[in-house]
Short mmCIF file of C-alpha atoms in Angstrom, two decimals:
data_model
loop_
_atom_site.label_atom_id
_atom_site.label_comp_id
_atom_site.label_asym_id
_atom_site.label_seq_id
_atom_site.Cartn_x
_atom_site.Cartn_y
_atom_site.Cartn_z
CA UNK A 270 83.53 20.03 68.25
CA UNK A 271 86.18 22.31 69.72
CA UNK A 272 85.14 25.14 72.03
CA UNK A 273 88.10 27.16 70.74
CA UNK A 274 86.29 27.47 67.43
CA UNK A 275 83.77 29.80 69.12
CA UNK A 276 86.27 31.75 71.21
CA UNK A 277 85.89 35.54 70.97
CA UNK A 278 82.50 35.40 69.23
CA UNK A 279 79.23 36.93 70.39
CA UNK A 280 75.96 35.13 69.78
CA UNK A 281 72.41 36.38 69.84
CA UNK A 282 69.29 34.25 69.88
CA UNK A 283 67.06 36.91 68.32
CA UNK A 284 67.17 39.35 65.44
CA UNK A 285 67.14 42.97 66.46
CA UNK A 286 65.88 45.76 64.24
CA UNK A 287 68.28 48.62 65.08
CA UNK A 288 65.96 51.19 63.42
CA UNK A 289 63.74 51.02 66.49
CA UNK A 290 66.60 51.45 68.98
CA UNK A 291 66.97 54.99 70.33
CA UNK A 292 69.74 54.34 72.86
CA UNK A 293 72.45 51.78 73.54
CA UNK A 294 73.76 51.20 77.06
CA UNK A 295 77.13 50.02 78.24
CA UNK A 296 77.69 46.99 80.43
CA UNK A 297 81.10 47.24 82.04
CA UNK A 298 81.23 43.86 83.75
CA UNK A 299 83.16 42.42 80.80
CA UNK A 300 80.51 39.81 79.96
CA UNK A 301 80.08 40.90 76.35
CA UNK A 302 83.36 42.57 75.54
CA UNK A 303 86.58 43.80 77.01
CA UNK A 304 87.00 47.47 77.82
CA UNK A 305 89.91 49.77 78.31
CA UNK A 306 88.70 51.36 81.56
CA UNK A 307 90.96 54.40 81.34
CA UNK A 308 89.53 55.38 77.95
CA UNK A 309 85.93 54.83 79.01
CA UNK A 310 86.38 56.71 82.30
CA UNK A 311 88.09 59.63 80.56
CA UNK A 312 85.26 59.86 78.05
CA UNK A 313 82.65 59.83 80.85
CA UNK A 314 84.53 62.46 82.87
CA UNK A 315 85.06 64.81 79.92
CA UNK A 316 81.42 64.50 78.87
CA UNK A 317 80.18 65.26 82.39
CA UNK A 318 82.46 68.31 82.75
CA UNK A 319 81.39 69.59 79.34
CA UNK A 320 77.74 69.29 80.32
CA UNK A 321 78.28 71.02 83.68
CA UNK A 322 80.05 73.93 81.98
CA UNK A 323 77.83 74.22 78.91
CA UNK A 324 74.40 73.57 80.41
CA UNK A 325 74.69 74.30 84.11
CA UNK A 326 77.00 77.30 84.22
CA UNK A 327 79.99 75.76 85.97
CA UNK A 328 83.30 77.58 85.41
CA UNK A 329 85.07 76.79 82.11
CA UNK A 330 88.34 76.35 84.06
CA UNK A 331 87.05 72.89 85.01
CA UNK A 332 87.52 71.85 81.37
CA UNK A 333 91.27 72.31 81.79
CA UNK A 334 91.59 69.71 84.57
CA UNK A 335 92.47 66.32 83.05
CA UNK A 336 91.05 63.08 84.39
CA UNK A 337 93.39 60.96 86.51
CA UNK A 338 92.28 57.33 86.35
CA UNK A 339 94.65 56.33 89.17
CA UNK A 340 93.06 58.58 91.79
CA UNK A 341 90.10 56.49 93.01
CA UNK A 342 89.03 52.87 93.42
CA UNK A 343 85.73 51.19 94.11
CA UNK A 344 84.64 50.83 97.73
CA UNK A 345 84.62 54.50 98.71
CA UNK A 346 81.77 56.69 99.94
CA UNK A 347 81.23 60.29 98.83
CA UNK A 348 80.07 62.49 101.70
CA UNK A 349 78.42 65.21 99.61
CA UNK A 350 77.50 67.71 102.37
CA UNK A 351 81.07 67.84 103.68
CA UNK A 352 82.91 67.55 100.35
CA UNK A 353 84.69 64.41 101.52
CA UNK A 354 85.51 61.03 100.07
CA UNK A 355 85.99 58.34 102.68
CA UNK A 356 87.19 54.75 102.98
CA UNK A 357 85.70 52.60 105.72
CA UNK A 358 86.67 49.20 107.02
CA UNK A 359 84.19 46.35 107.39
CA UNK A 360 83.09 47.72 110.78
CA UNK A 361 82.24 51.11 109.17
CA UNK A 362 85.21 52.80 110.83
CA UNK A 363 86.43 55.65 108.62
CA UNK A 364 90.09 54.80 108.03
CA UNK A 365 90.94 57.44 105.45
CA UNK A 366 89.17 60.64 104.43
CA UNK A 367 89.89 63.27 101.80
CA UNK A 368 88.36 66.71 101.43
CA UNK A 369 88.51 67.11 97.68
CA UNK A 370 92.02 65.86 96.98
CA UNK A 371 93.47 66.88 100.36
CA UNK A 372 93.91 64.05 102.83
CA UNK A 373 92.39 64.91 106.18
CA UNK A 374 94.62 64.66 109.21
CA UNK A 375 93.84 62.01 111.78
CA UNK A 376 92.47 64.69 114.12
CA UNK A 377 90.22 66.16 111.39
CA UNK A 378 89.02 62.70 110.35
CA UNK A 379 88.24 61.59 113.90
CA UNK A 380 86.52 64.90 114.67
CA UNK A 381 84.21 64.60 111.67
CA UNK A 382 83.73 60.83 111.79
CA UNK A 383 83.93 60.19 115.53
CA UNK A 384 84.17 56.40 115.89
CA UNK A 385 82.03 56.54 119.04
CA UNK A 386 79.13 58.24 117.23
CA UNK A 387 79.46 56.98 113.66
CA UNK A 388 77.39 54.04 112.46
CA UNK A 389 76.47 52.74 109.04
CA UNK A 390 73.21 54.69 109.35
CA UNK A 391 75.36 57.82 109.37
CA UNK A 392 76.20 57.17 105.70
CA UNK A 393 72.76 56.63 104.20
CA UNK A 394 70.46 58.99 102.38
CA UNK A 395 70.86 61.43 99.53
CA UNK A 396 73.91 63.06 101.10
CA UNK A 397 76.03 60.03 100.36
CA UNK A 398 77.00 58.16 97.21
CA UNK A 399 78.77 54.82 97.12
CA UNK A 400 81.59 54.42 94.62
CA UNK A 401 80.88 50.78 93.85
CA UNK A 402 81.08 50.47 90.08
CA UNK A 403 83.52 51.38 87.34
CA UNK A 404 80.95 53.96 86.24
CA UNK A 405 81.31 55.87 89.52
CA UNK A 406 85.09 56.38 89.40
CA UNK A 407 84.88 59.44 87.10
CA UNK A 408 82.11 60.81 89.34
CA UNK A 409 84.37 60.59 92.39
CA UNK A 410 87.18 62.35 90.54
CA UNK A 411 84.82 65.05 89.28
CA UNK A 412 83.42 65.54 92.78
CA UNK A 413 86.88 65.99 94.29
CA UNK A 414 87.84 68.36 91.45
CA UNK A 415 84.79 70.55 92.04
CA UNK A 416 85.41 70.59 95.82
CA UNK A 417 89.04 71.66 95.23
CA UNK A 418 87.97 74.33 92.75
CA UNK A 419 85.29 75.64 95.10
CA UNK A 420 87.73 75.78 98.02
CA UNK A 421 90.37 77.62 95.99
CA UNK A 422 87.80 80.12 94.61
CA UNK A 423 85.54 80.93 97.56
CA UNK A 424 84.28 84.23 96.15
CA UNK A 425 83.11 82.88 92.81
CA UNK A 426 79.41 83.44 92.25
CA UNK A 427 78.83 80.20 90.31
CA UNK A 428 78.95 78.04 93.44
CA UNK A 429 76.38 80.13 95.28
CA UNK A 430 74.05 79.81 92.30
CA UNK A 431 74.57 76.02 92.19
CA UNK A 432 73.81 75.65 95.89
CA UNK A 433 70.47 77.45 95.64
#
């Protein structure tokens, strides 16, 4: 029997009554099917922005900012309190840091993430989010977009309401 005969097929060892299924999840590790990451990420980003604007009162101008799938990769850390996205080496030294989409200078980066006082414990807790899956790439882009928008519109009331 040739294994090629079964190539590209999906098998299930149990019948599933779809009438009782209320939600279907996505598994993006390519075990069940191939994905086009750019399409999936764009869909996730646009849905999140729509929800922020429609349900949480974020500015509608955010809807006009298109998703850029080339902007971020896995392995980053979002520093939520500071509005930064950082890349560390294996010794937890912050090699690159962005505030929104603006790259921090070496002086700014070393001032904020002083290598003499920064340890892995400095990046734990609810103030930090690890960009470690394909699902988190749109989140990182959305985060940087909101930081940029906030910085360029400091007097807008919506941000003060979100922070409270």
